[in-house]
Amino acid sequence: MRLRGWCKIQGYWDAYRGGTHRPEGVLRLGLHRGSKPASISEFRSVFVNFVVGINGTGEEVTKLVTTLNDGKVTSPDAVEVVVSPPFVFLPLVKSSLRSDFHVAAQNCWVKKGGAYTGEISAEMLVNLDIPWVILGHSERRALLGESNEFVGDKVAYAVSKGLKVIACVGETLEQRESGATTEVVSAQTKAIADRISDWTNVVVAYEPVWAIGTGKVATPAQAQEVHSELRKWLQKNVSAEVAESTRIIYGGSVNGANSKELAAQPDVDGFLVGGASLKTRPCDDLVNSVDLPEFVDIINAATV
Ligand code: PGA
């Protein structure tokens, strides 16, 4: 990761996973940092997502927020953290989260609110002052049948309402093994590019489906290769400026241990973190030994 103008941490509780491949109670976070950019590439941010349990109660959510609030991370000027709980916990998290961290929704409806029972509109998020939304996560694409075009429509509508979007793309294992990775992520990106002209408020999250919640992280070289392809695609099909300034973050089994090497890749601008977001590791300080949350390591890795 090159020095960025800012990087962002994005967190959300996952409302769909049953805990089969991910510990319950995970929260996604993203981070961004803010030093004075000297060139356009330094405007690129870093994004990390933390996923917190689908069975979370209000008490559990409060506990998780307390952990985040107590985390000693780089100053807010350097790192921005965004937490994305399920919809029902958004107000609670928003009101109790430290002021230098922000919140995001995990999804929103594709057009203006109306008779779409069970959906949450972009307008509602704006009304609640929720700045970010995650769209096109692979689970929604796979389990809920969201097509590239539908995700593109969602991104366009959310952006038009002033929301900032984390747009997820990524290939399945089968697609990777058949050599179709670039084609798949390019098509997913194209469906978005066809529908928006302003990329300022869009972060692309590259999440290989085979790496999400599996413990099988992409190697730094694999991640860099796809990020670089995505940037080339943006350069060729959108503009050099958008290619240079758009943050492309990596997601899929990121943890405190592998985040540093991934972050060192020039086109990896941050992370989308699920399972590791609320894990802890033993403190190095044996005298005052307390377990430390991994998200602190991940944030710090992303800012090197
Ligand atoms: P993971 O999750 O970090 O547990 O692989 C990533 C995600 O949920 O998108």
PDB file of C-alpha atoms and ligand atoms in Angstrom:
ATOM      1  CA  MET A   1       0.000   0.000   0.000  1.00  0.00           C
ATOM      2  CA  ARG A   2       1.400   3.378  -0.885  1.00  0.00           C
ATOM      3  CA  LEU A   3       1.123   6.303   1.450  1.00  0.00           C
ATOM      4  CA  ARG A   4      -2.473   7.408   1.179  1.00  0.00           C
ATOM      5  CA  GLY A   5      -4.156  10.650   1.970  1.00  0.00           C
ATOM      6  CA  TRP A   6      -6.476   8.679   4.163  1.00  0.00           C
ATOM      7  CA  CYS A   7      -7.565   5.185   4.961  1.00  0.00           C
ATOM      8  CA  LYS A   8     -10.808   3.924   6.377  1.00  0.00           C
ATOM      9  CA  ILE A   9     -11.987   1.161   8.627  1.00  0.00           C
ATOM     10  CA  GLN A  10     -15.397  -0.195   8.008  1.00  0.00           C
ATOM     11  CA  GLY A  11     -17.223  -2.517  10.326  1.00  0.00           C
ATOM     12  CA  TYR A  12     -20.470  -4.390  10.148  1.00  0.00           C
ATOM     13  CA  TRP A  13     -22.273  -7.181  11.773  1.00  0.00           C
ATOM     14  CA  ASP A  14     -23.111  -9.866   9.346  1.00  0.00           C
ATOM     15  CA  ALA A  15     -26.810 -10.550   9.254  1.00  0.00           C
ATOM     16  CA  TYR A  16     -26.682 -13.565   7.021  1.00  0.00           C
ATOM     17  CA  ARG A  17     -23.976 -15.880   8.223  1.00  0.00           C
ATOM     18  CA  GLY A  18     -24.977 -18.664  10.522  1.00  0.00           C
ATOM     19  CA  GLY A  19     -21.544 -18.927  12.056  1.00  0.00           C
ATOM     20  CA  THR A  20     -20.454 -21.971  10.086  1.00  0.00           C
ATOM     21  CA  HIS A  21     -17.263 -20.494   8.768  1.00  0.00           C
ATOM     22  CA  ARG A  22     -16.992 -17.434  10.921  1.00  0.00           C
ATOM     23  CA  PRO A  23     -17.139 -17.026  14.666  1.00  0.00           C
ATOM     24  CA  GLU A  24     -20.326 -15.410  15.799  1.00  0.00           C
ATOM     25  CA  GLY A  25     -19.898 -11.870  16.861  1.00  0.00           C
ATOM     26  CA  VAL A  26     -17.649 -10.578  14.183  1.00  0.00           C
ATOM     27  CA  LEU A  27     -17.689  -7.019  13.043  1.00  0.00           C
ATOM     28  CA  ARG A  28     -16.285  -5.540   9.869  1.00  0.00           C
ATOM     29  CA  LEU A  29     -14.260  -2.409  10.050  1.00  0.00           C
ATOM     30  CA  GLY A  30     -12.482  -0.258   7.502  1.00  0.00           C
ATOM     31  CA  LEU A  31      -9.863   2.378   8.005  1.00  0.00           C
ATOM     32  CA  HIS A  32      -8.575   5.463   6.323  1.00  0.00           C
ATOM     33  CA  ARG A  33      -5.848   7.844   7.150  1.00  0.00           C
ATOM     34  CA  GLY A  34      -5.263  11.453   6.569  1.00  0.00           C
ATOM     35  CA  SER A  35      -1.908  12.948   6.002  1.00  0.00           C
ATOM     36  CA  LYS A  36      -1.340  15.661   3.453  1.00  0.00           C
ATOM     37  CA  PRO A  37      -1.392  14.067   0.036  1.00  0.00           C
ATOM     38  CA  ALA A  38       1.435  15.066  -2.247  1.00  0.00           C
ATOM     39  CA  SER A  39       0.026  13.445  -5.350  1.00  0.00           C
ATOM     40  CA  ILE A  40      -3.310  12.080  -6.444  1.00  0.00           C
ATOM     41  CA  SER A  41      -2.409   8.497  -5.525  1.00  0.00           C
ATOM     42  CA  GLU A  42      -1.986   9.609  -1.966  1.00  0.00           C
ATOM     43  CA  PHE A  43      -5.672  10.390  -1.812  1.00  0.00           C
ATOM     44  CA  ARG A  44      -6.371   6.694  -1.919  1.00  0.00           C
ATOM     45  CA  SER A  45      -7.663   5.245   1.295  1.00  0.00           C
ATOM     46  CA  VAL A  46      -7.369   1.968   3.125  1.00  0.00           C
ATOM     47  CA  PHE A  47     -10.461   0.036   4.090  1.00  0.00           C
ATOM     48  CA  VAL A  48     -10.848  -2.737   6.673  1.00  0.00           C
ATOM     49  CA  ASN A  49     -14.132  -4.431   7.519  1.00  0.00           C
ATOM     50  CA  PHE A  50     -15.018  -6.115  10.798  1.00  0.00           C
ATOM     51  CA  VAL A  51     -18.090  -8.347  11.057  1.00  0.00           C
ATOM     52  CA  VAL A  52     -19.859  -8.709  14.417  1.00  0.00           C
ATOM     53  CA  GLY A  53     -22.219 -11.618  15.137  1.00  0.00           C
ATOM     54  CA  ILE A  54     -25.581 -12.127  13.657  1.00  0.00           C
ATOM     55  CA  ASN A  55     -27.052 -13.221  16.945  1.00  0.00           C
ATOM     56  CA  GLY A  56     -25.867 -10.139  18.746  1.00  0.00           C
ATOM     57  CA  THR A  57     -28.071  -8.757  21.480  1.00  0.00           C
ATOM     58  CA  GLY A  58     -28.035  -5.117  22.508  1.00  0.00           C
ATOM     59  CA  GLU A  59     -25.721  -6.037  25.399  1.00  0.00           C
ATOM     60  CA  GLU A  60     -23.309  -7.884  23.131  1.00  0.00           C
ATOM     61  CA  VAL A  61     -23.268  -5.014  20.694  1.00  0.00           C
ATOM     62  CA  THR A  62     -22.548  -2.587  23.500  1.00  0.00           C
ATOM     63  CA  LYS A  63     -19.672  -4.793  24.656  1.00  0.00           C
ATOM     64  CA  LEU A  64     -18.246  -4.916  21.163  1.00  0.00           C
ATOM     65  CA  VAL A  65     -18.492  -1.186  20.762  1.00  0.00           C
ATOM     66  CA  THR A  66     -16.705  -0.769  24.094  1.00  0.00           C
ATOM     67  CA  THR A  67     -13.823  -2.908  22.790  1.00  0.00           C
ATOM     68  CA  LEU A  68     -13.608  -0.766  19.695  1.00  0.00           C
ATOM     69  CA  ASN A  69     -13.844   2.412  21.719  1.00  0.00           C
ATOM     70  CA  ASP A  70     -10.976   1.290  23.943  1.00  0.00           C
ATOM     71  CA  GLY A  71      -8.715   0.277  21.025  1.00  0.00           C
ATOM     72  CA  LYS A  72      -5.519   2.285  20.862  1.00  0.00           C
ATOM     73  CA  VAL A  73      -5.170   3.062  17.189  1.00  0.00           C
ATOM     74  CA  THR A  74      -3.366   5.633  15.136  1.00  0.00           C
ATOM     75  CA  SER A  75      -4.790   9.128  15.566  1.00  0.00           C
ATOM     76  CA  PRO A  76      -8.069   9.940  13.817  1.00  0.00           C
ATOM     77  CA  ASP A  77      -6.146  12.184  11.452  1.00  0.00           C
ATOM     78  CA  ALA A  78      -4.304   9.125  10.263  1.00  0.00           C
ATOM     79  CA  VAL A  79      -7.013   6.447  10.473  1.00  0.00           C
ATOM     80  CA  GLU A  80     -10.755   6.536  10.042  1.00  0.00           C
ATOM     81  CA  VAL A  81     -12.762   3.595  11.304  1.00  0.00           C
ATOM     82  CA  VAL A  82     -16.267   2.701  10.136  1.00  0.00           C
ATOM     83  CA  VAL A  83     -18.401   0.062  11.829  1.00  0.00           C
ATOM     84  CA  SER A  84     -21.279  -1.563   9.959  1.00  0.00           C
ATOM     85  CA  PRO A  85     -23.754  -3.400  12.144  1.00  0.00           C
ATOM     86  CA  PRO A  86     -27.005  -4.941  10.924  1.00  0.00           C
ATOM     87  CA  PHE A  87     -29.670  -2.332  10.389  1.00  0.00           C
ATOM     88  CA  VAL A  88     -31.336  -2.864  13.754  1.00  0.00           C
ATOM     89  CA  PHE A  89     -28.177  -1.907  15.614  1.00  0.00           C
ATOM     90  CA  LEU A  90     -27.201   1.101  13.505  1.00  0.00           C
ATOM     91  CA  PRO A  91     -28.678   3.744  15.861  1.00  0.00           C
ATOM     92  CA  LEU A  92     -27.197   2.038  18.932  1.00  0.00           C
ATOM     93  CA  VAL A  93     -23.763   1.799  17.380  1.00  0.00           C
ATOM     94  CA  LYS A  94     -23.924   5.285  15.961  1.00  0.00           C
ATOM     95  CA  SER A  95     -24.792   6.768  19.340  1.00  0.00           C
ATOM     96  CA  SER A  96     -22.248   4.800  21.380  1.00  0.00           C
ATOM     97  CA  LEU A  97     -19.257   4.530  19.060  1.00  0.00           C
ATOM     98  CA  ARG A  98     -16.240   6.763  19.643  1.00  0.00           C
ATOM     99  CA  SER A  99     -16.515   9.920  17.613  1.00  0.00           C
ATOM    100  CA  ASP A 100     -13.499   9.227  15.396  1.00  0.00           C
ATOM    101  CA  PHE A 101     -15.081   5.989  14.110  1.00  0.00           C
ATOM    102  CA  HIS A 102     -18.023   5.974  11.719  1.00  0.00           C
ATOM    103  CA  VAL A 103     -20.847   3.638  10.772  1.00  0.00           C
ATOM    104  CA  ALA A 104     -22.053   1.941   7.593  1.00  0.00           C
ATOM    105  CA  ALA A 105     -25.079  -0.116   6.644  1.00  0.00           C
ATOM    106  CA  GLN A 106     -24.608  -3.549   5.092  1.00  0.00           C
ATOM    107  CA  ASN A 107     -27.052  -2.979   2.279  1.00  0.00           C
ATOM    108  CA  CYS A 108     -29.821  -0.716   0.992  1.00  0.00           C
ATOM    109  CA  TRP A 109     -32.649  -0.846  -1.528  1.00  0.00           C
ATOM    110  CA  VAL A 110     -32.023  -0.290  -5.221  1.00  0.00           C
ATOM    111  CA  LYS A 111     -34.294   2.716  -5.701  1.00  0.00           C
ATOM    112  CA  LYS A 112     -36.483   5.230  -3.940  1.00  0.00           C
ATOM    113  CA  GLY A 113     -38.244   3.834  -0.903  1.00  0.00           C
ATOM    114  CA  GLY A 114     -41.834   2.704  -1.309  1.00  0.00           C
ATOM    115  CA  ALA A 115     -43.802  -0.525  -1.103  1.00  0.00           C
ATOM    116  CA  TYR A 116     -40.786  -2.832  -0.691  1.00  0.00           C
ATOM    117  CA  THR A 117     -41.550  -4.524   2.582  1.00  0.00           C
ATOM    118  CA  GLY A 118     -38.481  -5.614   4.463  1.00  0.00           C
ATOM    119  CA  GLU A 119     -36.090  -3.350   2.609  1.00  0.00           C
ATOM    120  CA  ILE A 120     -34.254  -0.267   3.873  1.00  0.00           C
ATOM    121  CA  SER A 121     -33.950   2.684   1.531  1.00  0.00           C
ATOM    122  CA  ALA A 122     -30.940   4.868   0.864  1.00  0.00           C
ATOM    123  CA  GLU A 123     -33.112   7.809   1.950  1.00  0.00           C
ATOM    124  CA  MET A 124     -33.580   6.230   5.374  1.00  0.00           C
ATOM    125  CA  LEU A 125     -29.833   5.834   5.813  1.00  0.00           C
ATOM    126  CA  VAL A 126     -29.306   9.438   4.832  1.00  0.00           C
ATOM    127  CA  ASN A 127     -32.029  10.457   7.265  1.00  0.00           C
ATOM    128  CA  LEU A 128     -30.254   8.568  10.062  1.00  0.00           C
ATOM    129  CA  ASP A 129     -26.999  10.223   9.093  1.00  0.00           C
ATOM    130  CA  ILE A 130     -25.342   6.931   8.166  1.00  0.00           C
ATOM    131  CA  PRO A 131     -22.604   7.930   5.718  1.00  0.00           C
ATOM    132  CA  TRP A 132     -21.566   4.544   4.285  1.00  0.00           C
ATOM    133  CA  VAL A 133     -23.223   1.476   2.816  1.00  0.00           C
ATOM    134  CA  ILE A 134     -21.755  -1.832   1.658  1.00  0.00           C
ATOM    135  CA  LEU A 135     -23.256  -3.104  -1.608  1.00  0.00           C
ATOM    136  CA  GLY A 136     -22.755  -6.254  -3.657  1.00  0.00           C
ATOM    137  CA  HIS A 137     -21.203  -8.445  -0.974  1.00  0.00           C
ATOM    138  CA  SER A 138     -20.667 -11.919  -2.400  1.00  0.00           C
ATOM    139  CA  GLU A 139     -23.174 -13.391   0.028  1.00  0.00           C
ATOM    140  CA  ARG A 140     -25.879 -11.147  -1.344  1.00  0.00           C
ATOM    141  CA  ARG A 141     -24.827 -11.934  -4.889  1.00  0.00           C
ATOM    142  CA  ALA A 142     -24.771 -15.689  -4.247  1.00  0.00           C
ATOM    143  CA  LEU A 143     -27.504 -16.223  -1.668  1.00  0.00           C
ATOM    144  CA  LEU A 144     -29.923 -13.512  -2.695  1.00  0.00           C
ATOM    145  CA  GLY A 145     -29.319 -13.600  -6.422  1.00  0.00           C
ATOM    146  CA  GLU A 146     -28.106 -10.030  -6.831  1.00  0.00           C
ATOM    147  CA  SER A 147     -26.839  -9.693 -10.402  1.00  0.00           C
ATOM    148  CA  ASN A 148     -24.042  -7.404 -11.554  1.00  0.00           C
ATOM    149  CA  GLU A 149     -26.662  -5.065 -13.039  1.00  0.00           C
ATOM    150  CA  PHE A 150     -28.734  -4.996  -9.855  1.00  0.00           C
ATOM    151  CA  VAL A 151     -25.643  -4.199  -7.777  1.00  0.00           C
ATOM    152  CA  GLY A 152     -24.699  -1.511 -10.303  1.00  0.00           C
ATOM    153  CA  ASP A 153     -28.170   0.023  -9.993  1.00  0.00           C
ATOM    154  CA  LYS A 154     -27.879  -0.034  -6.219  1.00  0.00           C
ATOM    155  CA  VAL A 155     -24.498   1.662  -6.250  1.00  0.00           C
ATOM    156  CA  ALA A 156     -25.753   4.336  -8.617  1.00  0.00           C
ATOM    157  CA  TYR A 157     -28.840   5.039  -6.553  1.00  0.00           C
ATOM    158  CA  ALA A 158     -26.982   5.128  -3.232  1.00  0.00           C
ATOM    159  CA  VAL A 159     -24.331   7.454  -4.640  1.00  0.00           C
ATOM    160  CA  SER A 160     -27.030   9.714  -6.106  1.00  0.00           C
ATOM    161  CA  LYS A 161     -28.475  10.085  -2.609  1.00  0.00           C
ATOM    162  CA  GLY A 162     -25.120  11.123  -1.175  1.00  0.00           C
ATOM    163  CA  LEU A 163     -24.120   7.831   0.407  1.00  0.00           C
ATOM    164  CA  LYS A 164     -20.568   6.567   0.208  1.00  0.00           C
ATOM    165  CA  VAL A 165     -20.411   3.029  -1.119  1.00  0.00           C
ATOM    166  CA  ILE A 166     -18.149   0.059  -0.538  1.00  0.00           C
ATOM    167  CA  ALA A 167     -18.817  -1.980  -3.674  1.00  0.00           C
ATOM    168  CA  CYS A 168     -17.728  -5.611  -3.410  1.00  0.00           C
ATOM    169  CA  VAL A 169     -16.438  -7.699  -6.305  1.00  0.00           C
ATOM    170  CA  GLY A 170     -14.767 -11.093  -6.399  1.00  0.00           C
ATOM    171  CA  GLU A 171     -14.559 -14.466  -8.096  1.00  0.00           C
ATOM    172  CA  THR A 172     -15.519 -17.940  -6.889  1.00  0.00           C
ATOM    173  CA  LEU A 173     -12.946 -20.722  -6.649  1.00  0.00           C
ATOM    174  CA  GLU A 174     -14.350 -22.302  -9.787  1.00  0.00           C
ATOM    175  CA  GLN A 175     -13.995 -19.050 -11.701  1.00  0.00           C
ATOM    176  CA  ARG A 176     -10.423 -18.591 -10.466  1.00  0.00           C
ATOM    177  CA  GLU A 177      -9.481 -22.128 -11.395  1.00  0.00           C
ATOM    178  CA  SER A 178     -10.890 -21.690 -14.873  1.00  0.00           C
ATOM    179  CA  GLY A 179      -8.777 -18.548 -15.343  1.00  0.00           C
ATOM    180  CA  ALA A 180     -11.765 -16.207 -15.349  1.00  0.00           C
ATOM    181  CA  THR A 181     -10.858 -13.983 -12.384  1.00  0.00           C
ATOM    182  CA  THR A 182     -10.089 -10.815 -14.323  1.00  0.00           C
ATOM    183  CA  GLU A 183     -13.108 -11.275 -16.564  1.00  0.00           C
ATOM    184  CA  VAL A 184     -15.429 -11.751 -13.572  1.00  0.00           C
ATOM    185  CA  VAL A 185     -14.226  -8.783 -11.533  1.00  0.00           C
ATOM    186  CA  SER A 186     -14.096  -6.594 -14.644  1.00  0.00           C
ATOM    187  CA  ALA A 187     -17.717  -7.419 -15.475  1.00  0.00           C
ATOM    188  CA  GLN A 188     -18.770  -6.674 -11.904  1.00  0.00           C
ATOM    189  CA  THR A 189     -16.909  -3.363 -12.035  1.00  0.00           C
ATOM    190  CA  LYS A 190     -18.266  -2.513 -15.484  1.00  0.00           C
ATOM    191  CA  ALA A 191     -21.854  -2.858 -14.268  1.00  0.00           C
ATOM    192  CA  ILE A 192     -21.049  -0.144 -11.741  1.00  0.00           C
ATOM    193  CA  ALA A 193     -19.015   1.996 -14.147  1.00  0.00           C
ATOM    194  CA  ASP A 194     -21.870   1.934 -16.669  1.00  0.00           C
ATOM    195  CA  ARG A 195     -24.120   3.581 -14.109  1.00  0.00           C
ATOM    196  CA  ILE A 196     -22.036   6.176 -12.313  1.00  0.00           C
ATOM    197  CA  SER A 197     -19.882   9.041 -13.475  1.00  0.00           C
ATOM    198  CA  ASP A 198     -18.506  10.203 -10.145  1.00  0.00           C
ATOM    199  CA  TRP A 199     -16.303   7.686  -8.317  1.00  0.00           C
ATOM    200  CA  THR A 200     -15.356   9.996  -5.477  1.00  0.00           C
ATOM    201  CA  ASN A 201     -17.585   8.203  -2.982  1.00  0.00           C
ATOM    202  CA  VAL A 202     -16.957   4.642  -4.125  1.00  0.00           C
ATOM    203  CA  VAL A 203     -14.501   2.187  -2.621  1.00  0.00           C
ATOM    204  CA  VAL A 204     -14.055  -1.111  -4.451  1.00  0.00           C
ATOM    205  CA  ALA A 205     -13.624  -4.138  -2.195  1.00  0.00           C
ATOM    206  CA  TYR A 206     -11.970  -7.086  -3.909  1.00  0.00           C
ATOM    207  CA  GLU A 207     -13.078 -10.162  -2.028  1.00  0.00           C
ATOM    208  CA  PRO A 208     -12.291 -13.530  -3.580  1.00  0.00           C
ATOM    209  CA  VAL A 209     -15.289 -15.643  -2.570  1.00  0.00           C
ATOM    210  CA  TRP A 210     -13.040 -18.611  -1.763  1.00  0.00           C
ATOM    211  CA  ALA A 211     -11.191 -16.518   0.810  1.00  0.00           C
ATOM    212  CA  ILE A 212     -14.175 -15.142   2.697  1.00  0.00           C
ATOM    213  CA  GLY A 213     -14.545 -16.752   6.080  1.00  0.00           C
ATOM    214  CA  THR A 214     -12.467 -19.753   5.040  1.00  0.00           C
ATOM    215  CA  GLY A 215      -9.129 -18.932   6.647  1.00  0.00           C
ATOM    216  CA  LYS A 216      -7.654 -19.241   3.127  1.00  0.00           C
ATOM    217  CA  VAL A 217      -6.317 -15.769   2.522  1.00  0.00           C
ATOM    218  CA  ALA A 218      -5.176 -14.725  -0.955  1.00  0.00           C
ATOM    219  CA  THR A 219      -1.420 -14.419  -1.098  1.00  0.00           C
ATOM    220  CA  PRO A 220      -0.150 -10.853  -1.259  1.00  0.00           C
ATOM    221  CA  ALA A 221       0.839 -11.536  -4.884  1.00  0.00           C
ATOM    222  CA  GLN A 222      -2.644 -12.848  -5.765  1.00  0.00           C
ATOM    223  CA  ALA A 223      -4.295  -9.834  -4.155  1.00  0.00           C
ATOM    224  CA  GLN A 224      -1.895  -7.396  -5.821  1.00  0.00           C
ATOM    225  CA  GLU A 225      -2.450  -8.989  -9.216  1.00  0.00           C
ATOM    226  CA  VAL A 226      -6.219  -8.555  -9.108  1.00  0.00           C
ATOM    227  CA  HIS A 227      -6.052  -5.083  -7.579  1.00  0.00           C
ATOM    228  CA  SER A 228      -3.670  -4.040 -10.298  1.00  0.00           C
ATOM    229  CA  GLU A 229      -5.946  -5.523 -12.991  1.00  0.00           C
ATOM    230  CA  LEU A 230      -8.894  -3.643 -11.523  1.00  0.00           C
ATOM    231  CA  ARG A 231      -6.933  -0.415 -11.527  1.00  0.00           C
ATOM    232  CA  LYS A 232      -5.913  -1.010 -15.141  1.00  0.00           C
ATOM    233  CA  TRP A 233      -9.530  -1.680 -16.025  1.00  0.00           C
ATOM    234  CA  LEU A 234     -10.565   1.624 -14.445  1.00  0.00           C
ATOM    235  CA  GLN A 235      -7.800   3.425 -16.258  1.00  0.00           C
ATOM    236  CA  LYS A 236      -8.796   2.044 -19.629  1.00  0.00           C
ATOM    237  CA  ASN A 237     -12.554   2.241 -19.209  1.00  0.00           C
ATOM    238  CA  VAL A 238     -13.171   5.149 -16.852  1.00  0.00           C
ATOM    239  CA  SER A 239     -10.186   7.476 -16.520  1.00  0.00           C
ATOM    240  CA  ALA A 240      -6.614   7.625 -15.343  1.00  0.00           C
ATOM    241  CA  GLU A 241      -7.686   9.899 -12.541  1.00  0.00           C
ATOM    242  CA  VAL A 242     -10.361   7.534 -11.256  1.00  0.00           C
ATOM    243  CA  ALA A 243      -7.930   4.607 -11.526  1.00  0.00           C
ATOM    244  CA  GLU A 244      -5.386   6.488  -9.506  1.00  0.00           C
ATOM    245  CA  SER A 245      -7.691   7.845  -6.840  1.00  0.00           C
ATOM    246  CA  THR A 246     -10.153   4.981  -6.270  1.00  0.00           C
ATOM    247  CA  ARG A 247      -9.418   2.885  -3.240  1.00  0.00           C
ATOM    248  CA  ILE A 248      -9.352  -0.842  -3.848  1.00  0.00           C
ATOM    249  CA  ILE A 249      -9.392  -2.784  -0.619  1.00  0.00           C
ATOM    250  CA  TYR A 250      -8.892  -6.492  -0.027  1.00  0.00           C
ATOM    251  CA  GLY A 251     -11.230  -8.775   1.949  1.00  0.00           C
ATOM    252  CA  GLY A 252     -11.088 -12.487   2.730  1.00  0.00           C
ATOM    253  CA  SER A 253      -9.525 -13.991   5.859  1.00  0.00           C
ATOM    254  CA  VAL A 254      -7.511 -10.897   6.721  1.00  0.00           C
ATOM    255  CA  ASN A 255      -6.085 -11.005  10.237  1.00  0.00           C
ATOM    256  CA  GLY A 256      -3.534  -9.307  12.423  1.00  0.00           C
ATOM    257  CA  ALA A 257      -0.771 -11.592  11.177  1.00  0.00           C
ATOM    258  CA  ASN A 258      -1.292 -11.403   7.397  1.00  0.00           C
ATOM    259  CA  SER A 259      -2.440  -7.792   7.156  1.00  0.00           C
ATOM    260  CA  LYS A 260       1.037  -6.285   7.126  1.00  0.00           C
ATOM    261  CA  GLU A 261       2.245  -8.148   4.071  1.00  0.00           C
ATOM    262  CA  LEU A 262      -1.006  -7.511   2.216  1.00  0.00           C
ATOM    263  CA  ALA A 263      -0.862  -3.847   3.129  1.00  0.00           C
ATOM    264  CA  ALA A 264       2.624  -3.619   1.671  1.00  0.00           C
ATOM    265  CA  GLN A 265       1.253  -4.305  -1.827  1.00  0.00           C
ATOM    266  CA  PRO A 266       1.153  -1.116  -3.879  1.00  0.00           C
ATOM    267  CA  ASP A 267      -2.451  -1.494  -5.035  1.00  0.00           C
ATOM    268  CA  VAL A 268      -3.947  -2.761  -1.774  1.00  0.00           C
ATOM    269  CA  ASP A 269      -5.543   0.267  -0.190  1.00  0.00           C
ATOM    270  CA  GLY A 270      -7.041  -1.371   2.871  1.00  0.00           C
ATOM    271  CA  PHE A 271      -9.096  -4.271   4.119  1.00  0.00           C
ATOM    272  CA  LEU A 272     -12.516  -5.666   4.605  1.00  0.00           C
ATOM    273  CA  VAL A 273     -12.191  -7.805   7.727  1.00  0.00           C
ATOM    274  CA  GLY A 274     -14.753 -10.249   9.031  1.00  0.00           C
ATOM    275  CA  GLY A 275     -13.773 -12.996  11.413  1.00  0.00           C
ATOM    276  CA  ALA A 276     -10.634 -11.388  12.745  1.00  0.00           C
ATOM    277  CA  SER A 277     -12.284  -8.163  13.667  1.00  0.00           C
ATOM    278  CA  LEU A 278     -13.032  -9.147  17.214  1.00  0.00           C
ATOM    279  CA  LYS A 279     -10.414 -11.763  17.859  1.00  0.00           C
ATOM    280  CA  THR A 280      -7.779 -11.060  20.426  1.00  0.00           C
ATOM    281  CA  ARG A 281      -4.158 -12.028  20.778  1.00  0.00           C
ATOM    282  CA  PRO A 282      -2.030 -12.185  23.927  1.00  0.00           C
ATOM    283  CA  CYS A 283      -0.279  -8.940  24.772  1.00  0.00           C
ATOM    284  CA  ASP A 284       3.508  -8.868  24.235  1.00  0.00           C
ATOM    285  CA  ASP A 285       3.868  -7.170  27.573  1.00  0.00           C
ATOM    286  CA  LEU A 286       3.997 -10.141  29.937  1.00  0.00           C
ATOM    287  CA  VAL A 287       3.879  -7.980  33.053  1.00  0.00           C
ATOM    288  CA  ASN A 288       0.646  -6.182  32.235  1.00  0.00           C
ATOM    289  CA  SER A 289      -0.670  -9.068  30.210  1.00  0.00           C
ATOM    290  CA  VAL A 290      -4.112  -8.420  28.712  1.00  0.00           C
ATOM    291  CA  ASP A 291      -5.476  -9.743  25.455  1.00  0.00           C
ATOM    292  CA  LEU A 292      -5.335  -7.213  22.637  1.00  0.00           C
ATOM    293  CA  PRO A 293      -7.960  -6.951  19.898  1.00  0.00           C
ATOM    294  CA  GLU A 294      -6.591  -7.865  16.472  1.00  0.00           C
ATOM    295  CA  PHE A 295      -8.318  -4.941  14.851  1.00  0.00           C
ATOM    296  CA  VAL A 296      -5.683  -2.698  16.395  1.00  0.00           C
ATOM    297  CA  ASP A 297      -2.941  -4.695  14.610  1.00  0.00           C
ATOM    298  CA  ILE A 298      -4.891  -4.573  11.357  1.00  0.00           C
ATOM    299  CA  ILE A 299      -5.419  -0.841  11.535  1.00  0.00           C
ATOM    300  CA  ASN A 300      -1.787  -0.274  12.341  1.00  0.00           C
ATOM    301  CA  ALA A 301      -0.712  -2.605   9.542  1.00  0.00           C
ATOM    302  CA  ALA A 302      -2.829  -0.697   7.096  1.00  0.00           C
ATOM    303  CA  THR A 303      -1.116   2.546   7.930  1.00  0.00           C
ATOM    304  CA  VAL A 304       2.462   1.390   7.381  1.00  0.00           C
TER     305      VAL A 304
HETATM  306  P1  PGA B   1     -13.527 -12.747   6.637  1.00  0.00           P
HETATM  307  O1  PGA B   1     -14.827 -11.992   6.093  1.00  0.00           O
HETATM  308  O2  PGA B   1     -12.552 -11.684   7.017  1.00  0.00           O
HETATM  309  O3  PGA B   1     -14.052 -13.495   7.828  1.00  0.00           O
HETATM  310  O4  PGA B   1     -13.043 -13.625   5.569  1.00  0.00           O
HETATM  311  C1  PGA B   1     -14.753 -11.088   5.046  1.00  0.00           C
HETATM  312  C2  PGA B   1     -16.157 -10.750   4.658  1.00  0.00           C
HETATM  313  O5  PGA B   1     -17.058 -11.043   5.400  1.00  0.00           O
HETATM  314  O6  PGA B   1     -16.407 -10.185   3.602  1.00  0.00           O
END
